[in-house]
PDB file of C-alpha atoms in Angstrom:
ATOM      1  CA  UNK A 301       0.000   0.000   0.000  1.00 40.00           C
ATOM      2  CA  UNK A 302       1.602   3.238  -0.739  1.00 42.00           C
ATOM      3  CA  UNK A 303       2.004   6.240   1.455  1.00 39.00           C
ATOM      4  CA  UNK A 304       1.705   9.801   0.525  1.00 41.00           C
ATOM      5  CA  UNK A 305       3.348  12.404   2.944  1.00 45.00           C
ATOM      6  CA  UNK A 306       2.716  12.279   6.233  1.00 47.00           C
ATOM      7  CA  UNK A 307      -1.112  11.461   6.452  1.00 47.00           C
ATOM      8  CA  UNK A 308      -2.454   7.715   6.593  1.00 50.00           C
ATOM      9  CA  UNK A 309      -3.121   6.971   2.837  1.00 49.00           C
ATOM     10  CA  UNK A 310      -5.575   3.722   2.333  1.00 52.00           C
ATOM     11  CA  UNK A 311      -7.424   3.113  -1.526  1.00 50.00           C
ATOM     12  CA  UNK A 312     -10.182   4.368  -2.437  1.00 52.00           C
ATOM     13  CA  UNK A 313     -12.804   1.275  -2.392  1.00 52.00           C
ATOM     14  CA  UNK A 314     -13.070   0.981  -5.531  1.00 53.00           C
ATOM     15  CA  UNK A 315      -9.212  -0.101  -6.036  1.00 49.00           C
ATOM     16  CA  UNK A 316      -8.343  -1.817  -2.742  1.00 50.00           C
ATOM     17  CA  UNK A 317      -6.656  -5.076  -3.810  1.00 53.00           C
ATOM     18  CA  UNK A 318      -7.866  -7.076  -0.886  1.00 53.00           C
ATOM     19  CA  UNK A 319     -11.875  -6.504  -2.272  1.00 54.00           C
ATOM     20  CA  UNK A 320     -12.317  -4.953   1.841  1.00 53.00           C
ATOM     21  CA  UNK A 321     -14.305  -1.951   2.018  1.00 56.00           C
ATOM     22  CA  UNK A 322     -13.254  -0.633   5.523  1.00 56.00           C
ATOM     23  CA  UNK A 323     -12.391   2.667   7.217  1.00 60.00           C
ATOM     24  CA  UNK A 324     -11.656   6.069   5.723  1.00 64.00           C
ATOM     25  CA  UNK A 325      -8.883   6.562   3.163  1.00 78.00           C
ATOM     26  CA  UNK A 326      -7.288   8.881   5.789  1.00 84.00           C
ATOM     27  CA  UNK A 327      -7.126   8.658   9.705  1.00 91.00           C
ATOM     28  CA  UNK A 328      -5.235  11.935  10.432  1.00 94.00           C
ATOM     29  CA  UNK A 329      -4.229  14.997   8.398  1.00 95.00           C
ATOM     30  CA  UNK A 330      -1.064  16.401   9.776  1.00 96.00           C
ATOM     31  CA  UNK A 331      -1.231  19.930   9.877  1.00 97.00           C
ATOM     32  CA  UNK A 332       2.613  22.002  10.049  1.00 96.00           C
ATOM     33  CA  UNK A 333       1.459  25.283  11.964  1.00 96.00           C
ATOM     34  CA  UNK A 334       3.812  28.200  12.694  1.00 95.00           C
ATOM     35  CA  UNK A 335       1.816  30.402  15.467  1.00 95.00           C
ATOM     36  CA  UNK A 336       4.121  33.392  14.547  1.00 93.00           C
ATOM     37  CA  UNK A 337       2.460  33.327  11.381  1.00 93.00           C
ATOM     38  CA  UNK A 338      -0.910  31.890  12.054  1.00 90.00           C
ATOM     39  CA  UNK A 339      -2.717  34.729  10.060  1.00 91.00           C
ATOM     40  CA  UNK A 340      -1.242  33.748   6.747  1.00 95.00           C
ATOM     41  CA  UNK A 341      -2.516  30.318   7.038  1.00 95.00           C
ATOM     42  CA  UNK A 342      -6.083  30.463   5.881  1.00 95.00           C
ATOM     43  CA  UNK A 343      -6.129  28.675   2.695  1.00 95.00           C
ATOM     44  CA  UNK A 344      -3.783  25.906   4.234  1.00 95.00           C
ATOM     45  CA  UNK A 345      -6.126  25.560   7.521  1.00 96.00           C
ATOM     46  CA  UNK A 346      -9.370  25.472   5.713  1.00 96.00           C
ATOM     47  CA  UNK A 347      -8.177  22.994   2.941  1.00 95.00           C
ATOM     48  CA  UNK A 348      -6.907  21.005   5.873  1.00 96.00           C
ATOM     49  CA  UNK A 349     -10.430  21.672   7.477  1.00 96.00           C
ATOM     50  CA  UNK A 350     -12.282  20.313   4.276  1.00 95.00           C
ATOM     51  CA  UNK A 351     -10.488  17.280   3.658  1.00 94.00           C
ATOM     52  CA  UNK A 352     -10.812  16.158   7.549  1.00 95.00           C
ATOM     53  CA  UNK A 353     -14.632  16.727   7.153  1.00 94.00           C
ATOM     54  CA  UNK A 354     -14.728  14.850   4.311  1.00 91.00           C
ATOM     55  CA  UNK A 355     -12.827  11.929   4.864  1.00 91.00           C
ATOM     56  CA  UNK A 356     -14.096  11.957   8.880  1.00 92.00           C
ATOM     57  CA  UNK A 357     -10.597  12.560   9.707  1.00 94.00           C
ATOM     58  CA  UNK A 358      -8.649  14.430  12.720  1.00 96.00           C
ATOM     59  CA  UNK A 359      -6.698  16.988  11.969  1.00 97.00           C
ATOM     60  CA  UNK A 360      -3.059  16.902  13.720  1.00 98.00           C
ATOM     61  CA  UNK A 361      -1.877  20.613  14.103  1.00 98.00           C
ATOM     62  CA  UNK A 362       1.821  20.323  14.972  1.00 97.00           C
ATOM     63  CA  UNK A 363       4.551  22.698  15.712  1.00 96.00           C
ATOM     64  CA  UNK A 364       7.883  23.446  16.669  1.00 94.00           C
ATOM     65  CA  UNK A 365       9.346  25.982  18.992  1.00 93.00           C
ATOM     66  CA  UNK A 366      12.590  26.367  20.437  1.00 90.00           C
ATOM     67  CA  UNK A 367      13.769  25.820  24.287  1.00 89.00           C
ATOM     68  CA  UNK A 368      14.355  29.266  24.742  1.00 89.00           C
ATOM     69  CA  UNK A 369      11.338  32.094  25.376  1.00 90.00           C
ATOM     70  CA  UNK A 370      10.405  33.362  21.621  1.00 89.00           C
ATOM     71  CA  UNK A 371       7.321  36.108  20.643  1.00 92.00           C
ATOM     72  CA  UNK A 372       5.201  33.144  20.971  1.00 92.00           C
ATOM     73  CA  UNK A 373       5.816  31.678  24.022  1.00 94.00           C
ATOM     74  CA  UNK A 374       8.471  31.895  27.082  1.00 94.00           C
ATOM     75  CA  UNK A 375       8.145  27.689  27.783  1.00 95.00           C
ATOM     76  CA  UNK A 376       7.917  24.696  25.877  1.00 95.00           C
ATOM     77  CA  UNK A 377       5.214  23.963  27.884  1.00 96.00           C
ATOM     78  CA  UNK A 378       3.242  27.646  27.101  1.00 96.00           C
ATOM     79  CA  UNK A 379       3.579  26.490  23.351  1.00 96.00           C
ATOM     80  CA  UNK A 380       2.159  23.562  23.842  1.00 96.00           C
ATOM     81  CA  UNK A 381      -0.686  25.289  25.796  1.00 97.00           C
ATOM     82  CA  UNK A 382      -1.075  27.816  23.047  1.00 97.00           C
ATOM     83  CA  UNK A 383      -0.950  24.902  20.226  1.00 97.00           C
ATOM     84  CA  UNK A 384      -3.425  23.372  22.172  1.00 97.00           C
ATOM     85  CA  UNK A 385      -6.274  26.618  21.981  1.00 97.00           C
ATOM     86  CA  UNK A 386      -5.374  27.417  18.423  1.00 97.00           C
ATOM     87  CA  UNK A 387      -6.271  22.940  17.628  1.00 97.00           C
ATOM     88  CA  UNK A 388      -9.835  23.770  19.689  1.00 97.00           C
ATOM     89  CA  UNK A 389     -10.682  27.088  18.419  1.00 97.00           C
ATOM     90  CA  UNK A 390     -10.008  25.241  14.781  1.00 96.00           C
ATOM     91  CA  UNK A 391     -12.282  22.589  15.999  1.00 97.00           C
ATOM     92  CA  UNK A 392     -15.032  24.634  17.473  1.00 96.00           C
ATOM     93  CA  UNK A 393     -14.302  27.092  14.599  1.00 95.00           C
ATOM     94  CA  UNK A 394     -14.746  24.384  11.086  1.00 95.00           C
ATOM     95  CA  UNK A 395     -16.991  21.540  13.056  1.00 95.00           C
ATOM     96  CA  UNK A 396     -14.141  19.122  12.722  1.00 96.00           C
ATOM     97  CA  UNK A 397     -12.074  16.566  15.611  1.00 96.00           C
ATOM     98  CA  UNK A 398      -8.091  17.968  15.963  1.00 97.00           C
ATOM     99  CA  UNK A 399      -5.127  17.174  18.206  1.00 97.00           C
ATOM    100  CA  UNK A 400      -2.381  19.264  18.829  1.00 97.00           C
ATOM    101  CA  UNK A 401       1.608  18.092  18.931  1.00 97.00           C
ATOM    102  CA  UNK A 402       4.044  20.234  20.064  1.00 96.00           C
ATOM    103  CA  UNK A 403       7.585  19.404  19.580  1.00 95.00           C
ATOM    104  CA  UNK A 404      10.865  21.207  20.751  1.00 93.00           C
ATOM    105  CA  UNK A 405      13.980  22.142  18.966  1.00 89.00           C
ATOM    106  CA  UNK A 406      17.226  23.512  20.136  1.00 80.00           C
ATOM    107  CA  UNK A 407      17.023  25.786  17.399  1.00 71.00           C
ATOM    108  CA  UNK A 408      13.742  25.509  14.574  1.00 58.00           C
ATOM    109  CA  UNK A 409      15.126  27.565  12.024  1.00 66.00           C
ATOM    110  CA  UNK A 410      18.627  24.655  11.870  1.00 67.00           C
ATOM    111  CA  UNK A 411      16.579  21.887  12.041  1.00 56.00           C
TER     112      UNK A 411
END
């Protein structure tokens, strides 16, 4: 079965090998979010938004942020928290189910 970037990828029904006709073709839709930014996402978010309505799926908003305090956020932690709201405002906000992942870097912009 192939996989296509870094959502779960399942045929369509009408070419799974294995004749099943099971599940959703996709499970999750990761989202990449950069907070610093988040105004200049709106085409990304809502295309995002559409496919995880269609397919059923939950959207996976997931950033990075470095140890150190940014604009953002002074903690890891505060990130996370802020990741977090911006994943259940998109929920309450496009009817859909999301997650948020919050990762940290030593330095975002290196790696």
């Amino acid at each position: 079965m192939p996989h296509y970037g870094t959502s779960t990828y399942r045929e369509p029904e009408e070419f799974r090998r294995d004749g099943t006709k099971e599940g959703p073709m996709f499970k999750r839709i990761m989202v990449p979010v950069d907070l610093m930014h988040a105004e200049k996402l709106e085409k990304a978010l809502l295309c995002a938004a559409d496919l995880a309505a269609h397919y059923g799926a939950t959207a996976v908003y997931v950033g990075v942020t470095a140890s150190l305090p940014s604009k953002i956020a002074h903690t890891p932690p505060e990130y996370a928290e802020k990741l977090a709201a911006f994943a259940a405002s998109q929920a309450t906000e496009r009817g859909i189910a999301t997650e948020a992942r919050a990762y940290t870097s030593h330095d975002p912009a290196v790696d």
